[in-house]
Short mmCIF file of C-alpha atoms in Angstrom, two decimals:
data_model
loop_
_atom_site.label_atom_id
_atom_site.label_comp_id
_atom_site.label_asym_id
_atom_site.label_seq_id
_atom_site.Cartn_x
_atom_site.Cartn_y
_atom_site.Cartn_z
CA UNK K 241 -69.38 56.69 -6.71
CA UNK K 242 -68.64 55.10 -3.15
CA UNK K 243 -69.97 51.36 -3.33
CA UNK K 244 -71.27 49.74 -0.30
CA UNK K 245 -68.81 47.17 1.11
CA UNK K 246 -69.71 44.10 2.68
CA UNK K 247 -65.54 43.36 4.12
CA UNK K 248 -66.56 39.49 4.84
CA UNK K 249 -63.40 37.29 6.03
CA UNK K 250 -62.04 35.39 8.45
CA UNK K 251 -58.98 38.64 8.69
CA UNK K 252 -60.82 41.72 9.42
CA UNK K 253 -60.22 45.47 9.35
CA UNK K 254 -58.72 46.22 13.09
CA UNK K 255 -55.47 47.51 14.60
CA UNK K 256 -54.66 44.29 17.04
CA UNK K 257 -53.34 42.20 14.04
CA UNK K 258 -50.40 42.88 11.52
CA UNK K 259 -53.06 41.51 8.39
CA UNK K 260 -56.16 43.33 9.79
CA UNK K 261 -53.93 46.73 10.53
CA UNK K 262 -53.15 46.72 6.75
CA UNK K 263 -57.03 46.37 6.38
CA UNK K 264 -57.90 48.99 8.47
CA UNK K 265 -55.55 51.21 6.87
CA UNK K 266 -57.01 50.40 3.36
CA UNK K 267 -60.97 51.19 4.66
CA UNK K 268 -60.11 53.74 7.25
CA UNK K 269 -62.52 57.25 6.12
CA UNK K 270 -65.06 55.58 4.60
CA UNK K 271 -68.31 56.54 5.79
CA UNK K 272 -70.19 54.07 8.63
CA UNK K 273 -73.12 53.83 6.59
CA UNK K 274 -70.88 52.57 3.23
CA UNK K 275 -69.06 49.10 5.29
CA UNK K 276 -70.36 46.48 7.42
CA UNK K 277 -67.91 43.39 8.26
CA UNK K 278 -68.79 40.03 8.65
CA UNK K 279 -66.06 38.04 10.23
CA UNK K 280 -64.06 36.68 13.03
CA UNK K 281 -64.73 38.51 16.88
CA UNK K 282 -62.26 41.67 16.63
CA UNK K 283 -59.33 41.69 19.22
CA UNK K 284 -59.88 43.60 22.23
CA UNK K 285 -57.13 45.52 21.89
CA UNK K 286 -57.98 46.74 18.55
CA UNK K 287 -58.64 49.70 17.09
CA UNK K 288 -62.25 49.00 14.57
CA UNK K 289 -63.49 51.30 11.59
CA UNK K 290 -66.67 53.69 12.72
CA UNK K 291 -69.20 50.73 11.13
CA UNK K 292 -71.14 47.56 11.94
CA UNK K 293 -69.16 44.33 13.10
CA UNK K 294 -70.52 41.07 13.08
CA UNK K 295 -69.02 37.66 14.45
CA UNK K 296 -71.12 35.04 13.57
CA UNK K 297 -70.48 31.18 14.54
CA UNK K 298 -68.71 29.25 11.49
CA UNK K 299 -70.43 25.92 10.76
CA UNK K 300 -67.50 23.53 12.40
CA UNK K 301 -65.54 26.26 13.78
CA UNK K 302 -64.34 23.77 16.75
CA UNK K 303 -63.33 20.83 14.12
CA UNK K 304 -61.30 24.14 12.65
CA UNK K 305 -59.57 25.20 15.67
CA UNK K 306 -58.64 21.59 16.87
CA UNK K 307 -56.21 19.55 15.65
CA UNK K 308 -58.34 17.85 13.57
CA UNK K 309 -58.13 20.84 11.82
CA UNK K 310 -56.25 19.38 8.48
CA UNK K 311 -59.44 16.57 8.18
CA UNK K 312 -61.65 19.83 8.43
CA UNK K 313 -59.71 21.42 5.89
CA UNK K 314 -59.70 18.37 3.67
CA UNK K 315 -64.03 17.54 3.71
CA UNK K 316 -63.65 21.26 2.50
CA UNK K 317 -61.82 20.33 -0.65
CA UNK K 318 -64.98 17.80 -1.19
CA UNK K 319 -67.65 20.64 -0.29
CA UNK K 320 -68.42 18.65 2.71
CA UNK K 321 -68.01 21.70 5.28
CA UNK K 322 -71.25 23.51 5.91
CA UNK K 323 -70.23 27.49 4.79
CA UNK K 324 -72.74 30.25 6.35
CA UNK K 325 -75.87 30.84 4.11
CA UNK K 326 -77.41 33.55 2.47
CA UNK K 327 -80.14 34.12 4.74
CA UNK K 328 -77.59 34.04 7.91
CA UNK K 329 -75.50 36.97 6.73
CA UNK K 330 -78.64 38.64 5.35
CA UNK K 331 -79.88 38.92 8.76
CA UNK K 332 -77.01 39.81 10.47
CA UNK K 333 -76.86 42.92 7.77
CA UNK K 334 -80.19 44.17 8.44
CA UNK K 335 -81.05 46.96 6.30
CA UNK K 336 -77.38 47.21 5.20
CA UNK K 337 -77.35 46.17 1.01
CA UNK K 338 -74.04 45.90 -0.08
CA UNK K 339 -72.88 46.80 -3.91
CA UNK K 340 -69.72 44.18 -3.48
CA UNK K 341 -68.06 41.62 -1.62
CA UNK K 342 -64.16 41.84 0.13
CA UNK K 343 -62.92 38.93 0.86
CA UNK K 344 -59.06 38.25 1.59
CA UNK K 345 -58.14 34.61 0.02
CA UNK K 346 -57.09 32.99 4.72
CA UNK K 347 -59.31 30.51 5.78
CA UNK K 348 -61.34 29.18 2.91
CA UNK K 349 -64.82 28.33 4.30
CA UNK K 350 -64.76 32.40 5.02
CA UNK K 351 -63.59 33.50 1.87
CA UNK K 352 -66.29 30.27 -0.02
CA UNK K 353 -69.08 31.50 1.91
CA UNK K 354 -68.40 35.35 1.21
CA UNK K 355 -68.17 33.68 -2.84
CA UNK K 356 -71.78 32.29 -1.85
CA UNK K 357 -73.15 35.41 -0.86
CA UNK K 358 -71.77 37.34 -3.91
CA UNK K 359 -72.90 34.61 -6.34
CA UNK K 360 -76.38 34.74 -4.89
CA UNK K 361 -76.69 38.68 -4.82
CA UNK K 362 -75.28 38.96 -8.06
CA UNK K 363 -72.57 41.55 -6.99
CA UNK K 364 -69.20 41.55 -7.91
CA UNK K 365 -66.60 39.75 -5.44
CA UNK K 366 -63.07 41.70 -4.60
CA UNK K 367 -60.07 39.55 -3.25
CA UNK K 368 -57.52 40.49 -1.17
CA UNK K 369 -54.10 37.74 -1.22
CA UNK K 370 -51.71 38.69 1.44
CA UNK K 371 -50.38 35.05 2.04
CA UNK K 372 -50.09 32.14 -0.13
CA UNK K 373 -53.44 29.81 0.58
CA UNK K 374 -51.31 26.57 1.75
CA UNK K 375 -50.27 28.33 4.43
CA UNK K 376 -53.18 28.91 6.03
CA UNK K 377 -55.52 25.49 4.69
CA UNK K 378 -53.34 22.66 4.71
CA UNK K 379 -54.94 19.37 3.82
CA UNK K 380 -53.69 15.74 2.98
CA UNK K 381 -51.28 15.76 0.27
CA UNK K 382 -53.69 13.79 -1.97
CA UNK K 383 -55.87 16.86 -1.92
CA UNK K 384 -53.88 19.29 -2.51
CA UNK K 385 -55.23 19.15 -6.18
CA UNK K 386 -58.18 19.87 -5.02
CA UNK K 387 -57.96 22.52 -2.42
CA UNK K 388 -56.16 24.07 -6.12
CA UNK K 389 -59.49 23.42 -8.09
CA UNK K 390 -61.86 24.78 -5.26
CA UNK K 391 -59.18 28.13 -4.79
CA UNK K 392 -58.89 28.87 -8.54
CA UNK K 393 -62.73 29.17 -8.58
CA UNK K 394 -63.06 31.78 -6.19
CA UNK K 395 -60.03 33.58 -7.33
CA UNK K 396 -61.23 33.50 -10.95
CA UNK K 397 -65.29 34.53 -10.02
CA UNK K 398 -63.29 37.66 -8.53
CA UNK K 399 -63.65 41.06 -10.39
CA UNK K 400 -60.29 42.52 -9.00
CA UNK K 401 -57.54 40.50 -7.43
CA UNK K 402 -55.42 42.38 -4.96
CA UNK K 403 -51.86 40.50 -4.68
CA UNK K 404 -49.37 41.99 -2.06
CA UNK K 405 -46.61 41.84 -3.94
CA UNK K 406 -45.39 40.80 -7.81
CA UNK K 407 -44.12 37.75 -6.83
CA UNK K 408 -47.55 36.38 -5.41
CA UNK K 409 -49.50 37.86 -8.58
CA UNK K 410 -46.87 35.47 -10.39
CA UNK K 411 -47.85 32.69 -8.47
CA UNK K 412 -51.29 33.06 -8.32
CA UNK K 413 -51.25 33.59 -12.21
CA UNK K 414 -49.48 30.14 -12.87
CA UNK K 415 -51.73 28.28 -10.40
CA UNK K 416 -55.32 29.47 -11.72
CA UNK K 417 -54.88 30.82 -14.75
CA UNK K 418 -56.13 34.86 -14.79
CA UNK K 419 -54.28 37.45 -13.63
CA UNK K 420 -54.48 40.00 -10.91
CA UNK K 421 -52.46 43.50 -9.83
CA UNK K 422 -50.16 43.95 -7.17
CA UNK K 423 -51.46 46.34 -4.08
CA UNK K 424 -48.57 46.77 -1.64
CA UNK K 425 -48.64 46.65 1.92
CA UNK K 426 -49.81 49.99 2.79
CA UNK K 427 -47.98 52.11 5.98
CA UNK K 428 -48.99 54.46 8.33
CA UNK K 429 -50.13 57.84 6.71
CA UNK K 430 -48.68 59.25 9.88
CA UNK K 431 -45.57 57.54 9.93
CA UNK K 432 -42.82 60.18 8.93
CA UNK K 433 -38.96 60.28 8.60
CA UNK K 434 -36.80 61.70 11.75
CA UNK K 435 -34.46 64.64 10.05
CA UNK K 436 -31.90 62.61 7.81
CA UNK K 437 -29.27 64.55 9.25
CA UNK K 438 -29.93 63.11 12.72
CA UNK K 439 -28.22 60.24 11.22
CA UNK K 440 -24.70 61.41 11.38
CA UNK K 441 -24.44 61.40 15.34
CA UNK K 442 -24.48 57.67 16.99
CA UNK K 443 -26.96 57.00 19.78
CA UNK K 444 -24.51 55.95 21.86
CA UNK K 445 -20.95 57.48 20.66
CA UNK K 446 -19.45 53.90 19.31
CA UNK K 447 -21.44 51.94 19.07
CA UNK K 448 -24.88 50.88 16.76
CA UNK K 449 -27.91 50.25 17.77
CA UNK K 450 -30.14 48.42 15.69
CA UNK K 451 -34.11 48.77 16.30
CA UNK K 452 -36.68 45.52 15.08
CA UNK K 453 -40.37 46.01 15.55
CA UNK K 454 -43.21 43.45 14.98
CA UNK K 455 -43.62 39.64 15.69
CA UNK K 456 -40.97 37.20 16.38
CA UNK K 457 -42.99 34.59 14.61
CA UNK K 458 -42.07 33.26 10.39
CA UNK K 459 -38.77 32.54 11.25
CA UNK K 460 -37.71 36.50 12.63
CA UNK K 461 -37.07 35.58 15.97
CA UNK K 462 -35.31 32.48 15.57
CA UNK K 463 -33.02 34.60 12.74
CA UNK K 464 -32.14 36.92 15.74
CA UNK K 465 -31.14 34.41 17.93
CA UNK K 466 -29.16 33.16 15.33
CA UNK K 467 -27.46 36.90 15.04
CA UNK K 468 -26.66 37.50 18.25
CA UNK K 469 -23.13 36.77 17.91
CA UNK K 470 -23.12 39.63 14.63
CA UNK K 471 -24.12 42.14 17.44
CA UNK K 472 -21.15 41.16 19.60
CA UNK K 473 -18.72 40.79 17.34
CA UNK K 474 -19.20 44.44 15.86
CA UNK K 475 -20.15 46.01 19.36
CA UNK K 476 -23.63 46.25 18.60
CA UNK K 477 -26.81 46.43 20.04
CA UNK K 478 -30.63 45.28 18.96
CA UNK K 479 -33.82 47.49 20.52
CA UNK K 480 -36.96 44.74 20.15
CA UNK K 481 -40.26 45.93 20.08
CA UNK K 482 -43.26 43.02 19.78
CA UNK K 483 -44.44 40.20 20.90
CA UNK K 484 -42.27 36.69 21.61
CA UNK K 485 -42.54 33.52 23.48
CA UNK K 486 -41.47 32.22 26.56
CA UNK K 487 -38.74 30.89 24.86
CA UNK K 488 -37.37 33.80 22.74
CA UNK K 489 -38.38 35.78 25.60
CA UNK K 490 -35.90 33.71 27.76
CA UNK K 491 -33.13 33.09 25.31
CA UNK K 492 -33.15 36.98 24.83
CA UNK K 493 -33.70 38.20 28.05
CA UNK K 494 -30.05 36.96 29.08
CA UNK K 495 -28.20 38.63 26.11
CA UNK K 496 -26.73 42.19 27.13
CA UNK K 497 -26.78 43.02 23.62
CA UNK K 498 -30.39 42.98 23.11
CA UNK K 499 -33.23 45.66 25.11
CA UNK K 500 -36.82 44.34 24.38
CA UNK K 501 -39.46 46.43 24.86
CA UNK K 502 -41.97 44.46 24.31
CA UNK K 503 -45.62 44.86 22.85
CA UNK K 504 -47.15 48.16 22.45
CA UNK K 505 -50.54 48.69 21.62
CA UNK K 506 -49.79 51.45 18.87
CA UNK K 507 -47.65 50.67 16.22
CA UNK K 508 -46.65 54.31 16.17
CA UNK K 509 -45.06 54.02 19.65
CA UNK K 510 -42.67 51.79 18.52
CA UNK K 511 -41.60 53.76 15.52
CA UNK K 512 -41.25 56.59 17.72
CA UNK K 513 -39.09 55.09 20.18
CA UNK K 514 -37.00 52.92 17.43
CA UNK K 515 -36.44 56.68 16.05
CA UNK K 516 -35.17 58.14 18.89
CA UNK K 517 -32.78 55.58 20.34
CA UNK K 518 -31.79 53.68 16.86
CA UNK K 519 -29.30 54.41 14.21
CA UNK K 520 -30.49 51.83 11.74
CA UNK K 521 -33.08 48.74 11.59
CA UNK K 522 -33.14 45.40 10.26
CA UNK K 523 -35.39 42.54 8.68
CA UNK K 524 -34.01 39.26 9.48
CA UNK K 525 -35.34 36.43 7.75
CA UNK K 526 -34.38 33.20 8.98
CA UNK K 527 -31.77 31.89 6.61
CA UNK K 528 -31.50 29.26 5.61
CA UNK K 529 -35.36 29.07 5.63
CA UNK K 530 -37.48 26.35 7.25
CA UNK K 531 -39.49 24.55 4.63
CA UNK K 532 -42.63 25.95 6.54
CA UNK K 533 -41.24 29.43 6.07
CA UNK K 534 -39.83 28.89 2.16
CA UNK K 535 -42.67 29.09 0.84
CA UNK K 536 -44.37 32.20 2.61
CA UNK K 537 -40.86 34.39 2.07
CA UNK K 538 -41.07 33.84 -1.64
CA UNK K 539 -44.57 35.34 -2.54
CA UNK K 540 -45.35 37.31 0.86
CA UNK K 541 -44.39 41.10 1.04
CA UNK K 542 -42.88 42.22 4.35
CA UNK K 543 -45.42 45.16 5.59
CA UNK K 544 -42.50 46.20 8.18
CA UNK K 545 -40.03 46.82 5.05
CA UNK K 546 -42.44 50.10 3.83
CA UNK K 547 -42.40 51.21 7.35
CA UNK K 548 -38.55 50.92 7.69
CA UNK K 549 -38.17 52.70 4.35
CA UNK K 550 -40.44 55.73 6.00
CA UNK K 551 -38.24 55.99 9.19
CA UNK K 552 -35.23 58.24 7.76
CA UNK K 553 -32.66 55.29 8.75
CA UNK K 554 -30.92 52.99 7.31
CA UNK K 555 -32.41 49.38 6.59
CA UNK K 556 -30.16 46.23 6.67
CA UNK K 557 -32.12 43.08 4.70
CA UNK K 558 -30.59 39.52 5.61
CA UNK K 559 -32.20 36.94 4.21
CA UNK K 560 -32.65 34.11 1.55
CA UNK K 561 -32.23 35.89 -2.06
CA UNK K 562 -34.97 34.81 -3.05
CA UNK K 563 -37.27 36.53 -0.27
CA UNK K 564 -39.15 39.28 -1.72
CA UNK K 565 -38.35 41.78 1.04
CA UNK K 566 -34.56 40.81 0.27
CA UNK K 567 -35.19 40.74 -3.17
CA UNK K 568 -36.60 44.85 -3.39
CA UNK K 569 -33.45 45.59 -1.41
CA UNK K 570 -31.43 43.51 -3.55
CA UNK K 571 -32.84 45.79 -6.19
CA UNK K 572 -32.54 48.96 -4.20
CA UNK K 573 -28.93 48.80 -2.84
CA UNK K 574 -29.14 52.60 -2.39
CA UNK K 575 -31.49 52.48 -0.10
CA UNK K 576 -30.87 49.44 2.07
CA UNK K 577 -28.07 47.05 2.89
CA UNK K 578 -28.89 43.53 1.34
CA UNK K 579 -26.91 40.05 3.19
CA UNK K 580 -27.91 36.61 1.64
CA UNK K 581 -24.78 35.09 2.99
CA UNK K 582 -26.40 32.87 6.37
CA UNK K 583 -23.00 33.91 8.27
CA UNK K 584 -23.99 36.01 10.78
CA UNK K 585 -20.43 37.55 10.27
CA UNK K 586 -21.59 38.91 6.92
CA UNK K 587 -24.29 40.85 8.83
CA UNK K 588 -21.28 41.87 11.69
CA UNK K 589 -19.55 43.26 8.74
CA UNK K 590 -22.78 45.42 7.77
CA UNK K 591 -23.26 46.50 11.18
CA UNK K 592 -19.72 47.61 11.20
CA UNK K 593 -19.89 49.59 8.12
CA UNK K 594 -23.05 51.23 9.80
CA UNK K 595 -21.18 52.53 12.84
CA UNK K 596 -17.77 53.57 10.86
CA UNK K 597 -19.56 55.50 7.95
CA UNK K 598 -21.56 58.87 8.89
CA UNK K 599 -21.79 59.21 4.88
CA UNK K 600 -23.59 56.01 4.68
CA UNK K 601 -25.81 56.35 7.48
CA UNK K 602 -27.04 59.62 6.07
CA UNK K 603 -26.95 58.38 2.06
CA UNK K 604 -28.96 55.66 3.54
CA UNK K 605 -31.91 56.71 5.34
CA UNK K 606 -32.17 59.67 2.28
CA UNK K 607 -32.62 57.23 -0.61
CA UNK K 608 -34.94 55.03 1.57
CA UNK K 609 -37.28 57.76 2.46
CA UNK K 610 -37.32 58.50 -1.43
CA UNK K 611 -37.61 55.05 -2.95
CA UNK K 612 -40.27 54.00 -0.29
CA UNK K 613 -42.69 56.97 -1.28
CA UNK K 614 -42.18 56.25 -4.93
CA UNK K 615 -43.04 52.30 -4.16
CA UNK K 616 -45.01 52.55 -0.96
CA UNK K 617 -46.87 55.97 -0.42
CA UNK K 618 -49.95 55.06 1.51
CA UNK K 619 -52.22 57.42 -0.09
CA UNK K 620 -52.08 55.86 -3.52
CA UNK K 621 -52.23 52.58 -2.13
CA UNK K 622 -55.57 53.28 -0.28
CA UNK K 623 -56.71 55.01 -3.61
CA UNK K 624 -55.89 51.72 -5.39
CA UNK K 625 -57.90 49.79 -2.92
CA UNK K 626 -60.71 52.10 -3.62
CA UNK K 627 -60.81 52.37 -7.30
CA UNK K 628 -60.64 48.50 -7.25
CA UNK K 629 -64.27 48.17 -5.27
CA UNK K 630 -65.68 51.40 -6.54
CA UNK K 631 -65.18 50.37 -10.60
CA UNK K 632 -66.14 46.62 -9.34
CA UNK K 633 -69.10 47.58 -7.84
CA UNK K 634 -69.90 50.41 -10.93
CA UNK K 635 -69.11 48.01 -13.76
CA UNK K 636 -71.45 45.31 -12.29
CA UNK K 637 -74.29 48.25 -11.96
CA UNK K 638 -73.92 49.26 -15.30
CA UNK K 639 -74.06 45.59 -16.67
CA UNK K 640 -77.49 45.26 -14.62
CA UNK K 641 -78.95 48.36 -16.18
#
């Protein structure tokens, strides 16, 4: 069976956007005629699945985008937001009938109004949670509870729940009550390790260079500011590709141990070019975290970590132990170099190691190629995703019959 997916959220399946890429990987292949999305206007940049998109105009989506946007967030909590009805997204859908609902658990009066549409169809509802909810739809303490109450009844009405890592499942499990499965971030089925062996040879004889690639945002590009002084002390060097800020931009700009490249449009340009001119990579979570940042480390799952893993090179983790990308390499030290000390010396250390150590280069990158298939292979992630709708969408047919 293939069921017909209606992908309705406010992140959508598209290549522009570290969420939506993970999206698009998941529903890439399906057939046109088997998806429509409903959701927020695509970036241009992006790359879009061969279907229907619709953008429609939220109820409020102003009050949302202002910065009134916690009051908006609280009249949710007390169903005073209008959500889109039935007959709205029935008309933008035409002819399209869908046998189930996606929905990833970011910006609640998309994910309540795709809960609407399921309820009233009477088809099964999927969820997708790549970020914990409080991030996203913060409200006035006092209704916090309730922003809990309205969450756990969309997360519960769910058929599958699709958490990105254990440690959200966990979470989500001790907040509403039911649990769900973990669905890793899912890589490039493209993305493929350099020769191991490369590894033995430097870049440049003596010295390491160290590749990062994706935003600067969560607390990553503050962490590397905060490094710079592990990259002189060992002689090293960072390669940055992604987007910053003026300000990172400028702080960075005037350190002769860093090279950024900047933004590419394909994700695959970046691995290619961190493979070429990089001996190892690294995740840097800002440590110690920010209490906006604690909470999103501890239940979030790095979708860069999978991708490092696939590279054939060595992967240095620093971070807060209780991070969950620190916390597989933690687990893993034969395939990546774990720091939890905040001294950016412990990292110079690391990075030292790196560049006196062939061996360990080579050991390395081997056992993270090997662990990250087991963990991460993209195939049997995207198979997950689609067993999830298809036997969602199947059992609700059956029951119906």
């Amino acid at each position: 069976m293939s069921a017909r997916i209606l992908f309705f959220s406010s992140e959508i399946p598209q290549t522009g956007v570290a969420g939506g890429l993970l999206l698009y990987r998941l529903m890439k292949g399906i057939g046109s005629d088997r998806v429509a999305v409903v959701g927020e206007p695509p970036r241009p940049e992006s790359r879009l699945l061969d279907c229907a998109y619709h953008a429609p105009q939220m109820p409020w989506r102003r009050l949302e985008r202002s910065r009134f946007n916690r009051l908006h967030r609280t009249l949710r909590t007390l169903h005073m937001v209008p959500l889109l009805t039935v007959g709205e997204v029935d008309r933008l859908l035409g002819d399209f009938r869908p046998d189930v609902v996606v929905s990833v658990m970011q910006f609640a009066t998309w994910y309540d109004s795709a809960m609407r549409y399921a309820r009233a169809k009477r088809i099964p509802l999927v969820t997708v949670v790549h970020d914990p909810d409080e991030v996203f739809d913060q409200v006035y303490g006092w209704a916090g509870p309730l922003r809990d109450r309205a969450d756990g009844r969309f997360y519960r009405l769910a058929s599958r729940r699709l958490c990105i890592s254990p440690e959200m499942e966990a979470r989500c499990y001790a907040k509403y009550g039911v649990h769900g499965e973990v669905m890793y971030p899912n890589r490039d089925l493209d993305l493929a390790p350099r020769p191991i062996e490369e590894g033995r040879a430097l870049k440049s004889p003596g010295r390491l260079t160290v590749g990062y690639a994706g935003t600067l945002g969560y607390g990553y590009g503050e962490q590397i500011i905060r490094l710079l002084p592990a990259f002189r002390a060992s002689g090293s060097r960072l390669v940055v590709y992604g987007k910053s800020d003026a300000s990172a931009r400028a702080r960075l700009e005037r350190e002769d141990v860093v090279e950024l490249r900047g933004f590419v449009a394909d994700p695959r340009d970046a691995w290619a070019g961190i493979q070429r001119d990089c001996d190892a990579v690294i995740l840097p979570y800002l440590n110690p975290p920010e209490a906006a940042h604690r909470l999103l480390y501890s239940c979030h799952f790095p979708s860069k970590l999978p991708e490092y893993l696939a590279l054939g090179m060595p992967v240095v983790v620093a971070g807060p132990a209780d991070a969950t990308g620190v916390r597989w390499a933690a687990g893993h030290p034969q395939a990546a170099l774990t720091v939890t000390d905040p001294d950016p010396m412990a990292v110079a250390r690391q990075f030292e190691r790196l560049q006196a150590d062939p061996a360990l280069r080579v050991s390395l990158a081997a056992s993270a190629v090997h662990l990250g298939d087991r963990d991460f292979e993209p195939r049997r992630i995207q198979r997950q995703f689609s067993d999830a709708v298809n036997e969602a969408a199947g059992r609700a047919q059956c029951a119906s019959s």
